[in-house]
Protein backbone atom coordinates (compact mmCIF):
# COMPACT_ATOMS: atom_id res chain seq x y z
CA UNK A 1 0.00 0.00 0.00
CA UNK A 2 3.09 2.22 0.03
CA UNK A 3 3.92 4.47 -2.87
CA UNK A 4 7.27 4.35 -4.60
CA UNK A 5 9.91 7.06 -4.70
CA UNK A 6 12.20 7.99 -7.56
CA UNK A 7 15.25 8.19 -5.30
CA UNK A 8 18.03 5.67 -5.79
CA UNK A 9 18.50 2.76 -3.42
CA UNK A 10 21.96 3.81 -2.36
CA UNK A 11 21.24 7.28 -1.07
CA UNK A 12 18.79 9.03 1.18
CA UNK A 13 16.14 10.77 -0.91
CA UNK A 14 16.03 14.55 -0.63
CA UNK A 15 13.47 15.83 1.81
CA UNK A 16 10.14 16.39 0.15
CA UNK A 17 8.82 18.70 2.83
CA UNK A 18 9.65 20.07 6.24
CA UNK A 19 7.51 19.89 9.32
CA UNK A 20 6.03 23.24 10.25
CA UNK A 21 7.74 25.11 13.04
CA UNK A 22 5.95 26.63 15.98
CA UNK A 23 6.49 30.28 16.76
CA UNK A 24 8.38 31.21 19.89
CA UNK A 25 5.03 31.96 21.54
CA UNK A 26 3.99 28.31 21.36
CA UNK A 27 5.90 27.25 24.44
CA UNK A 28 7.59 24.47 22.50
CA UNK A 29 11.21 25.14 21.70
CA UNK A 30 11.33 25.64 17.94
CA UNK A 31 14.89 24.28 17.89
CA UNK A 32 13.31 20.87 18.48
CA UNK A 33 11.61 21.12 15.12
CA UNK A 34 14.52 22.33 13.00
CA UNK A 35 15.68 19.90 10.40
CA UNK A 36 12.57 17.75 10.65
CA UNK A 37 12.76 17.08 6.93
CA UNK A 38 10.20 14.58 5.79
CA UNK A 39 11.06 11.87 3.27
CA UNK A 40 7.31 11.56 2.81
CA UNK A 41 5.38 14.13 0.80
CA UNK A 42 2.04 12.36 0.51
CA UNK A 43 1.90 10.33 3.71
CA UNK A 44 3.22 7.10 2.22
CA UNK A 45 6.34 5.25 3.32
CA UNK A 46 9.32 6.19 1.18
CA UNK A 47 11.12 3.71 -1.05
CA UNK A 48 14.20 4.23 1.10
CA UNK A 49 12.36 3.11 4.24
CA UNK A 50 10.92 0.13 2.37
CA UNK A 51 14.41 -0.87 1.27
CA UNK A 52 15.73 -0.69 4.82
CA UNK A 53 12.84 -2.73 6.14
CA UNK A 54 13.46 -5.45 3.54
CA UNK A 55 17.15 -5.53 4.43
CA UNK A 56 16.34 -5.78 8.14
CA UNK A 57 14.05 -8.76 7.48
CA UNK A 58 16.57 -10.55 5.28
CA UNK A 59 19.84 -9.92 7.04
CA UNK A 60 19.41 -8.06 10.28
CA UNK A 61 20.60 -4.47 10.52
CA UNK A 62 22.27 -4.12 7.12
CA UNK A 63 22.08 -0.61 5.78
CA UNK A 64 22.73 0.92 2.34
CA UNK A 65 26.34 1.67 1.55
CA UNK A 66 25.97 5.26 2.69
CA UNK A 67 25.88 3.89 6.25
CA UNK A 68 28.36 1.59 7.89
CA UNK A 69 27.52 -1.17 10.35
CA UNK A 70 28.50 1.20 13.17
CA UNK A 71 25.79 3.58 12.06
CA UNK A 72 23.16 0.94 12.73
CA UNK A 73 23.28 1.84 16.39
CA UNK A 74 23.78 5.55 15.91
CA UNK A 75 20.82 7.48 17.30
CA UNK A 76 20.92 10.19 14.64
CA UNK A 77 20.91 7.70 11.78
CA UNK A 78 17.91 5.86 13.08
CA UNK A 79 16.07 9.12 13.71
CA UNK A 80 16.58 10.14 10.09
CA UNK A 81 15.36 6.77 8.84
CA UNK A 82 12.53 5.77 11.13
CA UNK A 83 11.21 8.78 13.05
CA UNK A 84 9.86 10.72 10.08
CA UNK A 85 6.55 12.53 10.53
CA UNK A 86 4.76 13.00 7.17
CA UNK A 87 3.65 16.49 6.26
CA UNK A 88 0.06 15.25 5.99
CA UNK A 89 0.22 14.60 9.74
CA UNK A 90 2.51 17.37 10.94
CA UNK A 91 0.40 20.11 9.33
CA UNK A 92 -2.04 19.57 12.21
CA UNK A 93 0.59 21.22 14.42
CA UNK A 94 -0.06 24.49 12.57
CA UNK A 95 -3.77 24.12 13.26
CA UNK A 96 -3.06 23.52 16.95
CA UNK A 97 -0.90 26.64 17.08
CA UNK A 98 -3.64 28.73 15.51
CA UNK A 99 -6.15 27.51 18.09
CA UNK A 100 -3.78 28.43 20.91
CA UNK A 101 -3.24 31.87 19.38
CA UNK A 102 -7.03 32.32 19.32
CA UNK A 103 -7.11 31.40 23.03
CA UNK A 104 -8.76 28.06 22.48
CA UNK A 105 -7.99 24.88 24.38
CA UNK A 106 -8.82 21.19 24.18
CA UNK A 107 -11.27 19.68 26.66
CA UNK A 108 -9.68 17.11 28.97
CA UNK A 109 -9.64 14.21 29.35
CA UNK A 110 -9.68 13.46 25.65
CA UNK A 111 -12.08 10.95 24.16
CA UNK A 112 -9.07 9.25 22.59
CA UNK A 113 -6.26 9.37 25.12
CA UNK A 114 -2.61 8.60 24.46
CA UNK A 115 -3.11 5.25 26.19
CA UNK A 116 -6.16 4.26 24.17
CA UNK A 117 -4.50 5.44 20.94
CA UNK A 118 -1.43 3.28 21.60
CA UNK A 119 -3.67 0.37 22.58
CA UNK A 120 -5.46 0.70 19.25
CA UNK A 121 -2.11 0.51 17.49
CA UNK A 122 -1.27 -2.72 19.30
CA UNK A 123 -4.68 -4.20 18.44
CA UNK A 124 -4.45 -3.33 14.75
CA UNK A 125 -3.83 -6.40 12.56
CA UNK A 126 -3.41 -8.36 15.78
CA UNK A 127 -3.98 -11.78 14.23
CA UNK A 128 -1.19 -11.17 11.72
CA UNK A 129 1.44 -10.50 14.40
CA UNK A 130 3.58 -13.15 16.01
CA UNK A 131 4.38 -13.26 19.73
CA UNK A 132 7.69 -11.45 19.33
CA UNK A 133 6.05 -8.59 17.48
CA UNK A 134 3.26 -8.31 20.08
CA UNK A 135 5.77 -8.28 22.92
CA UNK A 136 7.89 -5.64 21.18
CA UNK A 137 4.84 -3.43 20.70
CA UNK A 138 3.87 -3.76 24.36
CA UNK A 139 7.37 -2.70 25.40
CA UNK A 140 7.32 0.22 22.97
CA UNK A 141 3.95 1.41 24.25
CA UNK A 142 5.10 1.31 27.88
CA UNK A 143 8.23 3.28 27.00
CA UNK A 144 6.32 5.85 24.97
CA UNK A 145 3.81 6.44 27.76
CA UNK A 146 6.66 7.12 30.17
CA UNK A 147 8.48 9.39 27.73
CA UNK A 148 5.26 11.27 27.00
CA UNK A 149 4.48 11.89 30.67
CA UNK A 150 8.04 13.04 31.38
CA UNK A 151 8.16 15.37 28.38
CA UNK A 152 4.64 16.80 28.64
CA UNK A 153 5.13 19.48 31.34
CA UNK A 154 8.38 20.84 29.92
CA UNK A 155 8.16 20.35 26.18
CA UNK A 156 4.63 19.67 24.95
CA UNK A 157 2.46 22.37 26.50
CA UNK A 158 1.46 25.72 24.99
CA UNK A 159 1.48 28.68 27.41
CA UNK A 160 -2.32 28.86 27.37
CA UNK A 161 -2.46 25.20 28.44
CA UNK A 162 -0.21 25.53 31.49
CA UNK A 163 -2.98 26.39 33.93
CA UNK A 164 -4.99 23.45 32.62
CA UNK A 165 -1.95 21.25 33.21
CA UNK A 166 -1.67 22.61 36.73
CA UNK A 167 -5.27 21.56 37.47
CA UNK A 168 -4.66 18.03 36.22
CA UNK A 169 -1.36 17.87 38.07
CA UNK A 170 -3.31 18.33 41.28
CA UNK A 171 -5.60 15.45 40.30
CA UNK A 172 -2.57 13.32 39.53
CA UNK A 173 -1.42 13.67 43.14
CA UNK A 174 -4.59 11.85 44.21
CA UNK A 175 -3.51 8.72 42.31
CA UNK A 176 -1.32 5.91 43.58
CA UNK A 177 2.40 6.21 43.00
CA UNK A 178 2.37 3.63 40.21
CA UNK A 179 -0.58 5.35 38.51
CA UNK A 180 1.12 8.74 38.68
CA UNK A 181 3.96 7.57 36.42
CA UNK A 182 1.79 7.45 33.31
CA UNK A 183 -1.26 9.39 34.52
CA UNK A 184 -1.08 12.06 31.82
CA UNK A 185 -1.33 9.34 29.16
CA UNK A 186 -4.87 8.73 30.44
CA UNK A 187 -5.80 12.44 30.22
CA UNK A 188 -4.12 13.94 27.16
CA UNK A 189 -4.67 12.67 23.64
CA UNK A 190 -3.16 12.20 20.19
CA UNK A 191 -2.89 15.97 19.64
CA UNK A 192 -0.22 16.20 22.34
CA UNK A 193 1.28 12.88 21.30
CA UNK A 194 1.85 14.35 17.84
CA UNK A 195 3.86 17.12 19.48
CA UNK A 196 5.96 14.42 21.14
CA UNK A 197 6.65 12.72 17.81
CA UNK A 198 8.00 15.98 16.41
CA UNK A 199 10.14 16.67 19.49
CA UNK A 200 11.20 13.05 20.00
CA UNK A 201 14.38 13.17 17.88
CA UNK A 202 15.76 15.99 20.02
CA UNK A 203 14.72 14.24 23.24
CA UNK A 204 16.39 11.01 22.17
CA UNK A 205 19.64 12.81 21.40
CA UNK A 206 19.74 14.70 24.69
CA UNK A 207 17.73 14.47 27.88
CA UNK A 208 16.21 11.03 27.31
CA UNK A 209 19.40 9.35 26.14
CA UNK A 210 18.88 6.13 28.10
CA UNK A 211 15.34 5.74 26.80
CA UNK A 212 16.69 6.25 23.29
CA UNK A 213 18.63 3.02 23.49
CA UNK A 214 15.38 1.11 23.87
CA UNK A 215 13.30 3.06 21.38
CA UNK A 216 15.86 3.49 18.64
CA UNK A 217 17.68 0.16 18.69
CA UNK A 218 14.90 -2.28 19.43
CA UNK A 219 11.79 -0.51 18.21
CA UNK A 220 12.85 1.76 15.38
CA UNK A 221 10.81 -0.01 12.69
CA UNK A 222 7.82 -0.15 15.06
CA UNK A 223 7.99 3.63 15.42
CA UNK A 224 7.70 3.95 11.64
CA UNK A 225 4.67 1.64 11.69
CA UNK A 226 3.12 3.66 14.53
CA UNK A 227 3.56 6.92 12.64
CA UNK A 228 2.00 5.38 9.52
CA UNK A 229 -0.90 4.03 11.64
CA UNK A 230 -1.42 7.53 13.05
CA UNK A 231 -1.26 9.19 9.65
CA UNK A 232 -3.80 6.81 8.11
CA UNK A 233 -6.26 7.50 10.95
CA UNK A 234 -5.53 11.14 11.67
CA UNK A 235 -9.13 12.19 10.98
CA UNK A 236 -10.27 9.81 13.72
CA UNK A 237 -7.73 10.77 16.35
CA UNK A 238 -7.13 14.49 15.78
CA UNK A 239 -10.06 16.71 16.65
CA UNK A 240 -11.07 20.00 15.06
CA UNK A 241 -13.14 20.91 18.14
CA UNK A 242 -11.51 23.35 20.53
CA UNK A 243 -13.13 25.38 23.30
CA UNK A 244 -12.77 29.09 23.95
CA UNK A 245 -10.87 29.69 27.16
CA UNK A 246 -13.29 31.34 29.59
CA UNK A 247 -12.52 34.76 31.10
CA UNK A 248 -12.16 33.03 34.48
CA UNK A 249 -9.66 30.58 33.04
CA UNK A 250 -7.66 33.38 31.45
CA UNK A 251 -7.76 35.33 34.71
CA UNK A 252 -6.44 32.36 36.68
CA UNK A 253 -3.79 31.72 34.04
CA UNK A 254 -2.57 35.29 34.36
CA UNK A 255 -2.75 35.17 38.14
CA UNK A 256 -0.74 31.96 38.18
CA UNK A 257 1.92 33.47 35.96
CA UNK A 258 1.05 31.15 33.11
Tab-separated table of C-alpha atoms in Angstrom, residues 9-121:
chain	number	residue	atom	x	y	z
A	9	UNK	CA	18.496	2.760	-3.423
A	10	UNK	CA	21.963	3.806	-2.361
A	11	UNK	CA	21.244	7.282	-1.074
A	12	UNK	CA	18.793	9.035	1.180
A	13	UNK	CA	16.140	10.766	-0.906
A	14	UNK	CA	16.030	14.546	-0.634
A	15	UNK	CA	13.467	15.831	1.807
A	16	UNK	CA	10.135	16.389	0.154
A	17	UNK	CA	8.817	18.696	2.826
A	18	UNK	CA	9.648	20.070	6.238
A	19	UNK	CA	7.512	19.893	9.316
A	20	UNK	CA	6.033	23.238	10.250
A	21	UNK	CA	7.741	25.111	13.041
A	22	UNK	CA	5.949	26.631	15.975
A	23	UNK	CA	6.492	30.280	16.761
A	24	UNK	CA	8.376	31.212	19.893
A	25	UNK	CA	5.029	31.956	21.544
A	26	UNK	CA	3.990	28.314	21.361
A	27	UNK	CA	5.897	27.247	24.443
A	28	UNK	CA	7.593	24.468	22.503
A	29	UNK	CA	11.212	25.142	21.696
A	30	UNK	CA	11.335	25.635	17.944
A	31	UNK	CA	14.886	24.277	17.886
A	32	UNK	CA	13.313	20.874	18.484
A	33	UNK	CA	11.615	21.125	15.118
A	34	UNK	CA	14.522	22.328	12.999
A	35	UNK	CA	15.678	19.897	10.401
A	36	UNK	CA	12.567	17.748	10.652
A	37	UNK	CA	12.763	17.085	6.932
A	38	UNK	CA	10.203	14.577	5.790
A	39	UNK	CA	11.060	11.875	3.270
A	40	UNK	CA	7.310	11.559	2.805
A	41	UNK	CA	5.385	14.130	0.795
A	42	UNK	CA	2.045	12.357	0.511
A	43	UNK	CA	1.896	10.325	3.709
A	44	UNK	CA	3.221	7.098	2.221
A	45	UNK	CA	6.344	5.247	3.318
A	46	UNK	CA	9.321	6.188	1.181
A	47	UNK	CA	11.118	3.711	-1.051
A	48	UNK	CA	14.198	4.234	1.100
A	49	UNK	CA	12.360	3.110	4.240
A	50	UNK	CA	10.919	0.130	2.371
A	51	UNK	CA	14.409	-0.869	1.268
A	52	UNK	CA	15.728	-0.686	4.822
A	53	UNK	CA	12.837	-2.730	6.143
A	54	UNK	CA	13.456	-5.445	3.536
A	55	UNK	CA	17.150	-5.532	4.433
A	56	UNK	CA	16.339	-5.784	8.144
A	57	UNK	CA	14.045	-8.759	7.481
A	58	UNK	CA	16.574	-10.550	5.282
A	59	UNK	CA	19.836	-9.924	7.039
A	60	UNK	CA	19.410	-8.058	10.277
A	61	UNK	CA	20.598	-4.475	10.516
A	62	UNK	CA	22.272	-4.125	7.121
A	63	UNK	CA	22.083	-0.614	5.776
A	64	UNK	CA	22.728	0.916	2.337
A	65	UNK	CA	26.340	1.670	1.546
A	66	UNK	CA	25.966	5.262	2.687
A	67	UNK	CA	25.876	3.892	6.248
A	68	UNK	CA	28.358	1.585	7.890
A	69	UNK	CA	27.521	-1.166	10.352
A	70	UNK	CA	28.503	1.195	13.172
A	71	UNK	CA	25.786	3.583	12.058
A	72	UNK	CA	23.160	0.938	12.728
A	73	UNK	CA	23.285	1.843	16.388
A	74	UNK	CA	23.777	5.555	15.912
A	75	UNK	CA	20.816	7.484	17.300
A	76	UNK	CA	20.923	10.190	14.645
A	77	UNK	CA	20.913	7.696	11.779
A	78	UNK	CA	17.910	5.862	13.081
A	79	UNK	CA	16.070	9.118	13.714
A	80	UNK	CA	16.577	10.144	10.095
A	81	UNK	CA	15.359	6.774	8.841
A	82	UNK	CA	12.532	5.767	11.133
A	83	UNK	CA	11.211	8.782	13.046
A	84	UNK	CA	9.858	10.716	10.083
A	85	UNK	CA	6.549	12.534	10.527
A	86	UNK	CA	4.764	13.000	7.169
A	87	UNK	CA	3.649	16.490	6.259
A	88	UNK	CA	0.056	15.246	5.995
A	89	UNK	CA	0.217	14.602	9.741
A	90	UNK	CA	2.509	17.368	10.937
A	91	UNK	CA	0.396	20.106	9.331
A	92	UNK	CA	-2.042	19.570	12.211
A	93	UNK	CA	0.586	21.224	14.419
A	94	UNK	CA	-0.056	24.489	12.571
A	95	UNK	CA	-3.771	24.122	13.255
A	96	UNK	CA	-3.056	23.523	16.949
A	97	UNK	CA	-0.897	26.637	17.084
A	98	UNK	CA	-3.639	28.734	15.507
A	99	UNK	CA	-6.153	27.510	18.095
A	100	UNK	CA	-3.780	28.427	20.913
A	101	UNK	CA	-3.242	31.871	19.381
A	102	UNK	CA	-7.032	32.324	19.318
A	103	UNK	CA	-7.107	31.403	23.033
A	104	UNK	CA	-8.762	28.056	22.482
A	105	UNK	CA	-7.993	24.877	24.384
A	106	UNK	CA	-8.825	21.191	24.182
A	107	UNK	CA	-11.267	19.677	26.661
A	108	UNK	CA	-9.684	17.108	28.971
A	109	UNK	CA	-9.635	14.205	29.348
A	110	UNK	CA	-9.679	13.462	25.650
A	111	UNK	CA	-12.084	10.947	24.156
A	112	UNK	CA	-9.074	9.251	22.589
A	113	UNK	CA	-6.263	9.366	25.118
A	114	UNK	CA	-2.610	8.598	24.461
A	115	UNK	CA	-3.108	5.253	26.195
A	116	UNK	CA	-6.162	4.264	24.169
A	117	UNK	CA	-4.503	5.436	20.942
A	118	UNK	CA	-1.433	3.283	21.602
A	119	UNK	CA	-3.665	0.365	22.580
A	120	UNK	CA	-5.465	0.704	19.246
A	121	UNK	CA	-2.110	0.512	17.486
